[in-house]
XYZ file of C-alpha atoms in Angstrom:
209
model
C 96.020 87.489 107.140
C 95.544 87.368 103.341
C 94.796 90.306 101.075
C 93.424 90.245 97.336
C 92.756 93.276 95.378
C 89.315 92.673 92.899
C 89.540 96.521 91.600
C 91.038 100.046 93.180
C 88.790 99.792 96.325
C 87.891 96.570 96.209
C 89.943 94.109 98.895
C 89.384 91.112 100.366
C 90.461 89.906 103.670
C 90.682 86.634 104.820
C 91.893 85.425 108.631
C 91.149 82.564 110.562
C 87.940 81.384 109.432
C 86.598 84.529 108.488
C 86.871 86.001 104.578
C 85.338 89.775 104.569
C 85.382 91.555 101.051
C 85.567 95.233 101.398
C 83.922 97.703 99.057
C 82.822 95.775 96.296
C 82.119 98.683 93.849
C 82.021 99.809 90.512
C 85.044 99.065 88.967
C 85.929 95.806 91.034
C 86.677 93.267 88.984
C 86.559 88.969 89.396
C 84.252 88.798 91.780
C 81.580 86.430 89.889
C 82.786 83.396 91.040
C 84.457 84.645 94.260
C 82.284 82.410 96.696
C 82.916 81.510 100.647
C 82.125 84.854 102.042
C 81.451 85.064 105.936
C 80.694 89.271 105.755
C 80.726 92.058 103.229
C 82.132 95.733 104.878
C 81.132 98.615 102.778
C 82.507 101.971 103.969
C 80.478 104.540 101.804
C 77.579 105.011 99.491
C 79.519 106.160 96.730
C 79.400 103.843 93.254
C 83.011 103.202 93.365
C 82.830 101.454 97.137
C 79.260 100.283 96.428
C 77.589 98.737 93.650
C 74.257 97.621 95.026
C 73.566 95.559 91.768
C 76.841 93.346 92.319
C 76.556 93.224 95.538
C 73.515 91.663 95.413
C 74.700 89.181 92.432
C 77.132 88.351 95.157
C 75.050 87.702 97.734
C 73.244 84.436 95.202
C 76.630 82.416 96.068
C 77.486 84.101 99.502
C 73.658 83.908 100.915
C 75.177 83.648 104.518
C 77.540 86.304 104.486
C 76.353 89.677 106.560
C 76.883 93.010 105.806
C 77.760 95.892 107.753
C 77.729 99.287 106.481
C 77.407 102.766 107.308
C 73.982 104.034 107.539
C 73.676 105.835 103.953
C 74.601 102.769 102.215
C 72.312 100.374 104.400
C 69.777 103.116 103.400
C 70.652 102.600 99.857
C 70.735 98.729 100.228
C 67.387 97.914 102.189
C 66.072 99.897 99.119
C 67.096 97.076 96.884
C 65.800 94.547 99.148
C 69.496 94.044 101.344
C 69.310 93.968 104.595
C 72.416 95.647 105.992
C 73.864 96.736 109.526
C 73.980 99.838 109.627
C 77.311 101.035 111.996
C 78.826 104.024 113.812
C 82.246 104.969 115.092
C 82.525 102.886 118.561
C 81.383 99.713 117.200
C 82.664 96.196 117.449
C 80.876 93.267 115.211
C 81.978 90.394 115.318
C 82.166 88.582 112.050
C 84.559 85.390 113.007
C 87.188 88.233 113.566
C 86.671 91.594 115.567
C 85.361 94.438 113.016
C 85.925 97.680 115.062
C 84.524 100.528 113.518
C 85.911 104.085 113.224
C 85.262 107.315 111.796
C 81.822 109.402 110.376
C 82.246 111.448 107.412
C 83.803 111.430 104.001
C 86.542 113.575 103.133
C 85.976 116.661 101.374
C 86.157 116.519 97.853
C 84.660 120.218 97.017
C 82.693 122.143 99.443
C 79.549 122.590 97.087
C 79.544 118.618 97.177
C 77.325 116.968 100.038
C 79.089 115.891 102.757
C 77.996 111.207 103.152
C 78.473 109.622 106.176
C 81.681 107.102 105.953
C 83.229 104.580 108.340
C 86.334 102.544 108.185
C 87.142 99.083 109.296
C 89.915 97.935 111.775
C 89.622 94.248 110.948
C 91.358 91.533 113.883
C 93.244 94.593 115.093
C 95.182 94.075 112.377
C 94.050 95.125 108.754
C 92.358 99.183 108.854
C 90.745 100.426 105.966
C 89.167 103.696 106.345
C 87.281 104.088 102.842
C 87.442 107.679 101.478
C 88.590 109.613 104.826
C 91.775 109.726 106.641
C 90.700 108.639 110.123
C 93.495 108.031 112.793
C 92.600 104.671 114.962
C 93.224 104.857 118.411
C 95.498 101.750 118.345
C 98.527 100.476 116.095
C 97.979 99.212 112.723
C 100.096 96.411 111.524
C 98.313 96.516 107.935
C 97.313 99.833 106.287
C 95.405 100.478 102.920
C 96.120 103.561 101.612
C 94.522 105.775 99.303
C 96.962 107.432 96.625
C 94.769 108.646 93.594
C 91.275 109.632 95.260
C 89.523 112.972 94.000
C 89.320 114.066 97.446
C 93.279 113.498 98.506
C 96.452 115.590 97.977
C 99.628 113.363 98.021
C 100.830 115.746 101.018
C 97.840 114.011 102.887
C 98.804 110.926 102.616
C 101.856 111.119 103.298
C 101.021 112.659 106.335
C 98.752 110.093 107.093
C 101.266 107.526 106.682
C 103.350 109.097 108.928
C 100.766 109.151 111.597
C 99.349 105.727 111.406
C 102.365 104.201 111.031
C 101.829 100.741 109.913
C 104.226 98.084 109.381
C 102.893 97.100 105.633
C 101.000 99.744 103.494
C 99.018 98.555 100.620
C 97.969 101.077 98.258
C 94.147 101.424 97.214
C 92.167 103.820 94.795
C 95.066 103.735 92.286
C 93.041 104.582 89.326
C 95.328 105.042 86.745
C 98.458 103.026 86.494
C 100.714 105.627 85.906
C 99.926 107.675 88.854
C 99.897 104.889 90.982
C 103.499 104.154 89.867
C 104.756 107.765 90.425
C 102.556 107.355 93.809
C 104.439 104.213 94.738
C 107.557 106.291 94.506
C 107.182 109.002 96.684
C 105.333 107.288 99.234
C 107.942 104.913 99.446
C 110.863 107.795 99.906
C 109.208 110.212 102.499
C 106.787 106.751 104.075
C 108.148 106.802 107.996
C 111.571 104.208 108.472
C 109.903 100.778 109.136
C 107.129 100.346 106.766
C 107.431 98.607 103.354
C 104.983 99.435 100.590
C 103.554 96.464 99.250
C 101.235 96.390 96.396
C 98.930 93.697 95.619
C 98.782 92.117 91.993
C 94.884 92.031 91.054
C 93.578 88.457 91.999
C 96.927 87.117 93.364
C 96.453 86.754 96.866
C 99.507 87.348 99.354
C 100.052 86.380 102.631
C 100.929 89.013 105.740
């Protein structure tokens, strides 16, 4: 499998045949001429996992690829003339690779905030990325992306999340400003469980897992 970061939540994952961007939102970056899509996964409504108006720019050179979303943002989408498929925790699409789906809410970020519905994506068994909640699959993960510098996330909680996932490789997303991320990097490698390796991806330099 191959992973490229366009952004903090932006990723795209390519195996076998299959190339699925995740999350292309507003601060993803490169993606005009990013062409060859087979699906587009978008976890949550939110503007930094969605941008409808890119999305749809991206859709001009990707007219084949389908997109699967939870059901707020397929709300959001059909709006702007997308068609989207709308998913729930217990689903399986198949999009060249098997797309389980898992999870139904976004984490809490305050309670006087409005609770959206969010999913995350287990993609060929391999690659999970649970957009802005902490969900637990109910099978190993080989691949993890992992959220260090959300509004809605205390470092303690990720690092407990690490620990419970346990992935081989953990790539870190929503890493907003660089010098968090880098003190981020640091502690998550020291108290990550014995046996993963934190890997993070260079924007637009694709790497191979």
């Amino acid at each position: 499998m191959k992973l490229q970061k366009f952004g903090p939540c932006c990723l795209l994952a390519s195996e076998a045949s299959s190339r699925l961007l995740i999350d292309p939102g507003c601060f993803s970056t490169g993606l005009d001429e990013l062409g060859g899509l087979t699906g587009i996964l978008v976890t949550h409504v939110h503007d930094d996992h969605l941008d409808v108006g890119r999305l749809r720019a991206l859709l001009t050179s990707n007219p084949d690829a389908q997109i699967v979303s939870d059901v707020a943002s397929a709300v959001a989408l059909a709006d702007a003339g997308v068609k989207a498929e709308a998913v729930h925790a217990g689903d399986e699409v198949d999009l060249g690779v098997s797309v389980r789906v898992y999870g139904n809410e976004h984490a809490v970020i305050h309670p006087d905030l409005p609770s959206v519905p969010n999913v995350g994506y287990l993609i060929a068994d391999r690659f999970f990325y649970a957009g802005d909640a902490l969900t637990v699959p109910d099978r190993p993960v080989e691949v993890l992306a992992l959220p260090i510098g959300a509004p809605w996330l205390k470092m303690a909680e990720a690092i407990e999340w690490l620990r419970v996932v346990r992935p081989r490789i953990a790539v870190p997303v929503q890493d907003y400003q660089h010098v968090i991320a880098e003190m981020a990097y640091h502690v998550l490698e020291r108290l990550g469980p014995n046996g993963t390796r934190l890997m993070a991806l260079s924007a637009g330099a694709p790497a191979e897992f």
